[in-house]
mmCIF file of C-alpha atoms in Angstrom:
data_model
loop_
_atom_site.group_PDB
_atom_site.id
_atom_site.type_symbol
_atom_site.label_atom_id
_atom_site.label_comp_id
_atom_site.label_asym_id
_atom_site.label_seq_id
_atom_site.Cartn_x
_atom_site.Cartn_y
_atom_site.Cartn_z
ATOM 1 C CA UNK A 1 0.000 0.000 0.000
ATOM 2 C CA UNK A 2 3.033 2.311 0.198
ATOM 3 C CA UNK A 3 5.997 3.348 -1.887
ATOM 4 C CA UNK A 4 9.532 2.825 -0.649
ATOM 5 C CA UNK A 5 9.696 6.465 0.481
ATOM 6 C CA UNK A 6 6.588 6.294 2.675
ATOM 7 C CA UNK A 7 6.031 5.159 6.207
ATOM 8 C CA UNK A 8 3.310 2.602 6.800
ATOM 9 C CA UNK A 9 0.530 4.619 8.391
ATOM 10 C CA UNK A 10 -2.336 2.197 7.754
ATOM 11 C CA UNK A 11 -2.107 -1.528 8.449
ATOM 12 C CA UNK A 12 -4.358 -4.069 6.738
ATOM 13 C CA UNK A 13 -4.963 -7.682 7.708
ATOM 14 C CA UNK A 14 -7.775 -10.232 7.354
ATOM 15 C CA UNK A 15 -8.554 -12.883 9.967
ATOM 16 C CA UNK A 16 -11.577 -15.192 9.977
ATOM 17 C CA UNK A 17 -13.445 -13.048 7.459
ATOM 18 C CA UNK A 18 -12.803 -9.737 9.254
ATOM 19 C CA UNK A 19 -10.639 -7.116 7.537
ATOM 20 C CA UNK A 20 -8.904 -4.939 10.135
ATOM 21 C CA UNK A 21 -7.760 -1.498 9.025
ATOM 22 C CA UNK A 22 -5.545 0.106 11.666
ATOM 23 C CA UNK A 23 -4.599 3.796 11.714
ATOM 24 C CA UNK A 24 -1.029 3.926 12.973
ATOM 25 C CA UNK A 25 0.640 7.278 13.542
ATOM 26 C CA UNK A 26 1.791 7.707 17.144
ATOM 27 C CA UNK A 27 0.944 9.271 19.435
ATOM 28 C CA UNK A 28 -2.587 10.326 18.350
ATOM 29 C CA UNK A 29 -3.048 8.569 14.978
ATOM 30 C CA UNK A 30 -3.503 11.934 13.273
ATOM 31 C CA UNK A 31 -3.816 11.827 9.516
ATOM 32 C CA UNK A 32 -2.025 13.507 6.656
ATOM 33 C CA UNK A 33 -2.643 13.210 2.927
ATOM 34 C CA UNK A 34 -0.235 10.247 2.972
ATOM 35 C CA UNK A 35 -2.305 8.435 5.594
ATOM 36 C CA UNK A 36 -5.571 9.214 3.801
ATOM 37 C CA UNK A 37 -4.129 7.837 0.586
ATOM 38 C CA UNK A 38 -3.137 4.630 2.381
ATOM 39 C CA UNK A 39 -6.578 4.451 4.005
ATOM 40 C CA UNK A 40 -8.137 4.868 0.556
ATOM 41 C CA UNK A 41 -6.027 1.974 -0.764
ATOM 42 C CA UNK A 42 -6.962 -0.201 2.229
ATOM 43 C CA UNK A 43 -10.673 0.457 1.652
ATOM 44 C CA UNK A 44 -10.321 -0.590 -1.980
ATOM 45 C CA UNK A 45 -8.336 -3.660 -0.948
ATOM 46 C CA UNK A 46 -11.097 -4.663 1.463
ATOM 47 C CA UNK A 47 -13.721 -4.152 -1.252
ATOM 48 C CA UNK A 48 -11.998 -6.549 -3.634
ATOM 49 C CA UNK A 49 -10.884 -9.038 -0.970
ATOM 50 C CA UNK A 50 -13.268 -12.011 -1.205
ATOM 51 C CA UNK A 51 -12.013 -13.231 2.170
ATOM 52 C CA UNK A 52 -13.149 -9.993 3.834
ATOM 53 C CA UNK A 53 -16.833 -10.041 4.776
ATOM 54 C CA UNK A 54 -16.759 -7.271 7.420
ATOM 55 C CA UNK A 55 -14.405 -4.318 7.933
ATOM 56 C CA UNK A 56 -13.225 -3.041 11.321
ATOM 57 C CA UNK A 57 -11.332 0.246 11.654
ATOM 58 C CA UNK A 58 -9.310 0.906 14.789
ATOM 59 C CA UNK A 59 -6.514 3.134 16.028
ATOM 60 C CA UNK A 60 -3.130 1.768 17.051
ATOM 61 C CA UNK A 61 -2.343 1.896 20.745
ATOM 62 C CA UNK A 62 -4.618 2.441 23.716
ATOM 63 C CA UNK A 63 -5.181 6.215 23.890
ATOM 64 C CA UNK A 64 -6.518 7.325 20.514
ATOM 65 C CA UNK A 65 -8.751 6.065 17.754
ATOM 66 C CA UNK A 66 -7.790 9.187 15.827
ATOM 67 C CA UNK A 67 -7.380 12.846 16.767
ATOM 68 C CA UNK A 68 -8.027 14.124 13.235
ATOM 69 C CA UNK A 69 -5.781 15.906 10.772
ATOM 70 C CA UNK A 70 -2.183 16.815 11.598
ATOM 71 C CA UNK A 71 -2.379 20.462 12.640
ATOM 72 C CA UNK A 72 1.329 21.016 11.961
ATOM 73 C CA UNK A 73 0.779 19.832 8.392
ATOM 74 C CA UNK A 74 -2.186 22.181 7.924
ATOM 75 C CA UNK A 75 -0.062 25.039 9.257
ATOM 76 C CA UNK A 76 2.689 24.441 6.718
ATOM 77 C CA UNK A 77 0.793 24.002 3.437
ATOM 78 C CA UNK A 78 -0.999 26.375 1.081
ATOM 79 C CA UNK A 79 -4.771 26.949 1.035
ATOM 80 C CA UNK A 80 -4.894 25.194 -2.341
ATOM 81 C CA UNK A 81 -3.201 22.115 -0.863
ATOM 82 C CA UNK A 82 -5.638 22.167 2.055
ATOM 83 C CA UNK A 83 -8.570 22.264 -0.369
ATOM 84 C CA UNK A 84 -7.401 19.224 -2.304
ATOM 85 C CA UNK A 85 -6.488 17.467 0.942
ATOM 86 C CA UNK A 86 -10.074 17.934 2.172
ATOM 87 C CA UNK A 87 -11.509 16.932 -1.202
ATOM 88 C CA UNK A 88 -9.560 13.671 -1.228
ATOM 89 C CA UNK A 89 -10.469 12.951 2.413
ATOM 90 C CA UNK A 90 -14.135 13.447 1.542
ATOM 91 C CA UNK A 91 -13.815 11.105 -1.429
ATOM 92 C CA UNK A 92 -12.084 8.487 0.752
ATOM 93 C CA UNK A 93 -14.750 8.525 3.463
ATOM 94 C CA UNK A 94 -17.533 8.447 0.881
ATOM 95 C CA UNK A 95 -15.870 5.381 -0.629
ATOM 96 C CA UNK A 96 -15.835 3.800 2.831
ATOM 97 C CA UNK A 97 -19.483 4.701 3.407
ATOM 98 C CA UNK A 98 -20.546 3.274 0.045
ATOM 99 C CA UNK A 99 -18.531 0.056 0.259
ATOM 100 C CA UNK A 100 -21.074 -2.817 0.266
ATOM 101 C CA UNK A 101 -19.584 -4.440 3.357
ATOM 102 C CA UNK A 102 -20.441 -3.637 6.969
ATOM 103 C CA UNK A 103 -17.904 -1.252 8.525
ATOM 104 C CA UNK A 104 -17.417 -1.179 12.292
ATOM 105 C CA UNK A 105 -15.462 1.607 14.007
ATOM 106 C CA UNK A 106 -13.679 0.344 17.126
ATOM 107 C CA UNK A 107 -13.315 3.515 19.196
ATOM 108 C CA UNK A 108 -10.498 2.314 21.417
ATOM 109 C CA UNK A 109 -9.568 5.839 22.572
ATOM 110 C CA UNK A 110 -10.186 9.546 22.009
ATOM 111 C CA UNK A 111 -12.145 10.122 18.792
ATOM 112 C CA UNK A 112 -12.157 13.816 18.006
ATOM 113 C CA UNK A 113 -12.172 16.119 15.005
ATOM 114 C CA UNK A 114 -11.401 14.226 11.832
ATOM 115 C CA UNK A 115 -11.239 11.018 13.872
ATOM 116 C CA UNK A 116 -14.939 11.323 14.625
ATOM 117 C CA UNK A 117 -15.539 12.192 10.978
ATOM 118 C CA UNK A 118 -13.956 8.857 10.008
ATOM 119 C CA UNK A 119 -16.084 7.076 12.606
ATOM 120 C CA UNK A 120 -19.251 8.778 11.347
ATOM 121 C CA UNK A 121 -18.594 7.295 7.898
ATOM 122 C CA UNK A 122 -18.696 3.815 9.456
ATOM 123 C CA UNK A 123 -21.913 1.854 9.970
ATOM 124 C CA UNK A 124 -21.583 0.766 13.608
ATOM 125 C CA UNK A 125 -19.490 2.366 16.348
ATOM 126 C CA UNK A 126 -18.272 0.436 19.401
ATOM 127 C CA UNK A 127 -16.412 2.342 22.130
ATOM 128 C CA UNK A 128 -14.082 1.140 24.890
ATOM 129 C CA UNK A 129 -15.478 2.153 28.265
ATOM 130 C CA UNK A 130 -13.629 5.010 29.933
ATOM 131 C CA UNK A 131 -11.095 5.288 27.106
ATOM 132 C CA UNK A 132 -11.828 8.772 25.834
ATOM 133 C CA UNK A 133 -14.166 11.392 24.439
ATOM 134 C CA UNK A 134 -15.745 12.249 21.107
ATOM 135 C CA UNK A 135 -16.527 15.552 19.435
ATOM 136 C CA UNK A 136 -15.919 17.974 16.597
ATOM 137 C CA UNK A 137 -14.031 20.897 18.195
ATOM 138 C CA UNK A 138 -12.720 22.426 14.939
ATOM 139 C CA UNK A 139 -14.410 25.730 15.828
ATOM 140 C CA UNK A 140 -11.504 26.294 18.246
ATOM 141 C CA UNK A 141 -9.170 26.391 15.232
ATOM 142 C CA UNK A 142 -11.431 28.826 13.396
ATOM 143 C CA UNK A 143 -12.465 26.201 10.841
ATOM 144 C CA UNK A 144 -15.409 23.858 10.382
ATOM 145 C CA UNK A 145 -15.423 20.028 10.457
ATOM 146 C CA UNK A 146 -14.507 19.720 6.787
ATOM 147 C CA UNK A 147 -14.254 15.970 6.216
ATOM 148 C CA UNK A 148 -17.990 15.421 6.128
ATOM 149 C CA UNK A 149 -18.489 16.326 9.763
ATOM 150 C CA UNK A 150 -21.100 19.041 9.327
ATOM 151 C CA UNK A 151 -23.176 16.783 7.078
ATOM 152 C CA UNK A 152 -22.852 13.409 8.811
ATOM 153 C CA UNK A 153 -23.292 14.870 12.293
ATOM 154 C CA UNK A 154 -26.461 16.662 11.126
ATOM 155 C CA UNK A 155 -27.767 13.343 9.785
ATOM 156 C CA UNK A 156 -26.863 11.445 12.957
ATOM 157 C CA UNK A 157 -28.334 13.961 15.434
ATOM 158 C CA UNK A 158 -31.225 16.396 15.498
ATOM 159 C CA UNK A 159 -30.052 19.480 13.606
ATOM 160 C CA UNK A 160 -30.099 21.747 16.638
ATOM 161 C CA UNK A 161 -27.929 19.319 18.660
ATOM 162 C CA UNK A 162 -25.462 18.939 15.789
ATOM 163 C CA UNK A 163 -25.119 22.727 15.546
ATOM 164 C CA UNK A 164 -24.795 23.010 19.323
ATOM 165 C CA UNK A 165 -21.941 20.510 19.555
ATOM 166 C CA UNK A 166 -20.047 21.862 16.547
ATOM 167 C CA UNK A 167 -20.394 25.592 17.274
ATOM 168 C CA UNK A 168 -19.604 25.184 20.975
ATOM 169 C CA UNK A 169 -16.794 22.728 20.230
ATOM 170 C CA UNK A 170 -17.971 20.489 23.051
ATOM 171 C CA UNK A 171 -16.512 17.064 23.703
ATOM 172 C CA UNK A 172 -18.708 14.340 25.152
ATOM 173 C CA UNK A 173 -18.135 11.077 26.952
ATOM 174 C CA UNK A 174 -18.760 7.793 25.184
ATOM 175 C CA UNK A 175 -21.804 7.322 27.399
ATOM 176 C CA UNK A 176 -23.269 10.679 26.385
ATOM 177 C CA UNK A 177 -22.553 9.908 22.737
ATOM 178 C CA UNK A 178 -24.356 6.582 23.120
ATOM 179 C CA UNK A 179 -27.380 8.319 24.638
ATOM 180 C CA UNK A 180 -27.475 10.591 21.577
ATOM 181 C CA UNK A 181 -27.230 7.637 19.207
ATOM 182 C CA UNK A 182 -23.715 8.380 17.925
ATOM 183 C CA UNK A 183 -22.330 5.182 19.479
ATOM 184 C CA UNK A 184 -24.007 1.784 19.236
ATOM 185 C CA UNK A 185 -22.227 -0.135 21.996
ATOM 186 C CA UNK A 186 -19.753 0.425 24.806
ATOM 187 C CA UNK A 187 -17.645 -2.585 25.809
ATOM 188 C CA UNK A 188 -15.629 -2.895 29.002
ATOM 189 C CA UNK A 189 -11.911 -2.241 28.635
ATOM 190 C CA UNK A 190 -10.904 -5.753 29.631
ATOM 191 C CA UNK A 191 -11.063 -7.957 26.564
ATOM 192 C CA UNK A 192 -12.365 -5.044 24.489
ATOM 193 C CA UNK A 193 -10.667 -5.910 21.205
ATOM 194 C CA UNK A 194 -11.548 -9.598 21.437
ATOM 195 C CA UNK A 195 -15.198 -8.654 21.982
ATOM 196 C CA UNK A 196 -15.157 -6.328 18.963
ATOM 197 C CA UNK A 197 -13.771 -9.101 16.762
ATOM 198 C CA UNK A 198 -16.290 -11.576 18.173
ATOM 199 C CA UNK A 199 -19.103 -9.155 17.310
ATOM 200 C CA UNK A 200 -17.714 -8.558 13.821
ATOM 201 C CA UNK A 201 -17.552 -12.296 13.155
ATOM 202 C CA UNK A 202 -21.292 -12.617 13.803
ATOM 203 C CA UNK A 203 -21.797 -10.932 10.411
ATOM 204 C CA UNK A 204 -19.541 -13.414 8.613
ATOM 205 C CA UNK A 205 -20.544 -16.767 7.085
ATOM 206 C CA UNK A 206 -21.872 -19.146 8.231
ATOM 207 C CA UNK A 207 -23.570 -16.895 10.821
ATOM 208 C CA UNK A 208 -24.943 -14.284 8.430
ATOM 209 C CA UNK A 209 -25.454 -13.813 4.706
ATOM 210 C CA UNK A 210 -22.643 -11.254 4.534
ATOM 211 C CA UNK A 211 -23.457 -9.956 1.061
ATOM 212 C CA UNK A 212 -27.024 -9.314 2.188
ATOM 213 C CA UNK A 213 -25.644 -7.438 5.199
ATOM 214 C CA UNK A 214 -23.683 -5.291 2.766
ATOM 215 C CA UNK A 215 -26.728 -4.735 0.578
ATOM 216 C CA UNK A 216 -28.821 -3.626 3.557
ATOM 217 C CA UNK A 217 -26.061 -1.138 4.322
ATOM 218 C CA UNK A 218 -25.986 0.094 0.706
ATOM 219 C CA UNK A 219 -29.780 0.394 0.581
ATOM 220 C CA UNK A 220 -29.771 2.570 3.702
ATOM 221 C CA UNK A 221 -26.719 4.667 2.800
ATOM 222 C CA UNK A 222 -27.716 5.290 -0.819
ATOM 223 C CA UNK A 223 -31.465 5.407 -0.275
ATOM 224 C CA UNK A 224 -31.300 8.014 2.463
ATOM 225 C CA UNK A 225 -29.740 10.521 0.053
ATOM 226 C CA UNK A 226 -32.370 10.388 -2.727
ATOM 227 C CA UNK A 227 -36.122 10.814 -3.150
ATOM 228 C CA UNK A 228 -38.266 8.084 -1.567
ATOM 229 C CA UNK A 229 -39.417 6.675 -4.917
ATOM 230 C CA UNK A 230 -35.798 6.381 -6.050
ATOM 231 C CA UNK A 231 -34.846 4.839 -2.712
ATOM 232 C CA UNK A 232 -37.484 2.151 -3.213
ATOM 233 C CA UNK A 233 -36.040 1.456 -6.657
ATOM 234 C CA UNK A 234 -32.572 1.006 -5.115
ATOM 235 C CA UNK A 235 -34.078 -1.338 -2.516
ATOM 236 C CA UNK A 236 -35.834 -3.421 -5.191
ATOM 237 C CA UNK A 237 -32.674 -3.831 -7.254
ATOM 238 C CA UNK A 238 -30.658 -4.870 -4.219
ATOM 239 C CA UNK A 239 -33.421 -7.271 -3.170
ATOM 240 C CA UNK A 240 -33.303 -8.873 -6.614
ATOM 241 C CA UNK A 241 -29.574 -9.473 -6.161
ATOM 242 C CA UNK A 242 -30.373 -11.099 -2.810
ATOM 243 C CA UNK A 243 -33.030 -13.333 -4.392
ATOM 244 C CA UNK A 244 -30.434 -14.578 -6.871
ATOM 245 C CA UNK A 245 -27.929 -15.498 -4.149
ATOM 246 C CA UNK A 246 -27.132 -18.926 -2.734
ATOM 247 C CA UNK A 247 -27.627 -17.526 0.767
ATOM 248 C CA UNK A 248 -31.256 -16.588 0.040
ATOM 249 C CA UNK A 249 -31.883 -20.140 -1.127
ATOM 250 C CA UNK A 250 -30.304 -21.460 2.062
ATOM 251 C CA UNK A 251 -32.221 -19.069 4.318
ATOM 252 C CA UNK A 252 -35.586 -19.810 2.723
ATOM 253 C CA UNK A 253 -34.929 -23.573 2.701
ATOM 254 C CA UNK A 254 -33.957 -23.518 6.371
ATOM 255 C CA UNK A 255 -37.182 -21.696 7.211
ATOM 256 C CA UNK A 256 -39.327 -24.163 5.245
ATOM 257 C CA UNK A 257 -37.488 -27.133 6.775
ATOM 258 C CA UNK A 258 -37.741 -25.560 10.237
ATOM 259 C CA UNK A 259 -33.956 -25.666 10.664
ATOM 260 C CA UNK A 260 -32.581 -23.268 13.284
ATOM 261 C CA UNK A 261 -29.069 -23.426 11.909
ATOM 262 C CA UNK A 262 -28.128 -21.608 8.707
ATOM 263 C CA UNK A 263 -25.095 -22.462 6.620
ATOM 264 C CA UNK A 264 -24.527 -19.161 4.839
ATOM 265 C CA UNK A 265 -21.553 -18.959 2.507
ATOM 266 C CA UNK A 266 -21.468 -15.284 1.539
ATOM 267 C CA UNK A 267 -22.459 -16.145 -2.028
#
């Protein structure tokens, strides 16, 4: 994923059907254009990887999922560079959001600024209890959350709450974020990563029809951005793909035969 002149800032590995994408830039896993480019490549790799049924994104270490963009980098480059940096970051996170595989954000530490923007582009967010805070405090730098933050936060929260948190630059605990619906689950610190992987594997064959999981995700993500009639058309086309799958045949047969177990294959 890198040239010989680049550091490895994003690690990619697949185990038991779960593709793990790890942001790795100590101490806070902040991102530059180089990291975003590597993240973009990892997302594409996971898309094409037939052994990857679910994607999990995490931060290296114990303290940070990601603290956003490197401020020192932003301070040293031209406004034109910053524009294209933000444009590419938006394209990368949109690619993640539109990938037809479930994406889980493992919030193992502080998730602020662009780190929360990455997490908001994921489908399910699981935090580690007591490990940090979340928020979009870019207002304190005199800029707005420019990697999709203003749009995804306003779709995840009531508009007035989204504006409140972004304009006041407030950080919130994982528990508060869960109450608002930004976080799905909070797992205890002990055994946190193992529990995240265990949860991710529940969406892999033979437990779930993983391609159908991905199509549900695509139907929601794409359908929510268009008119209702067009959204229904997207749903119908994705349903037709499901009907043609081996997993639909297995699921329907198991129901008819009154079998509790399903042997899904992801095909």
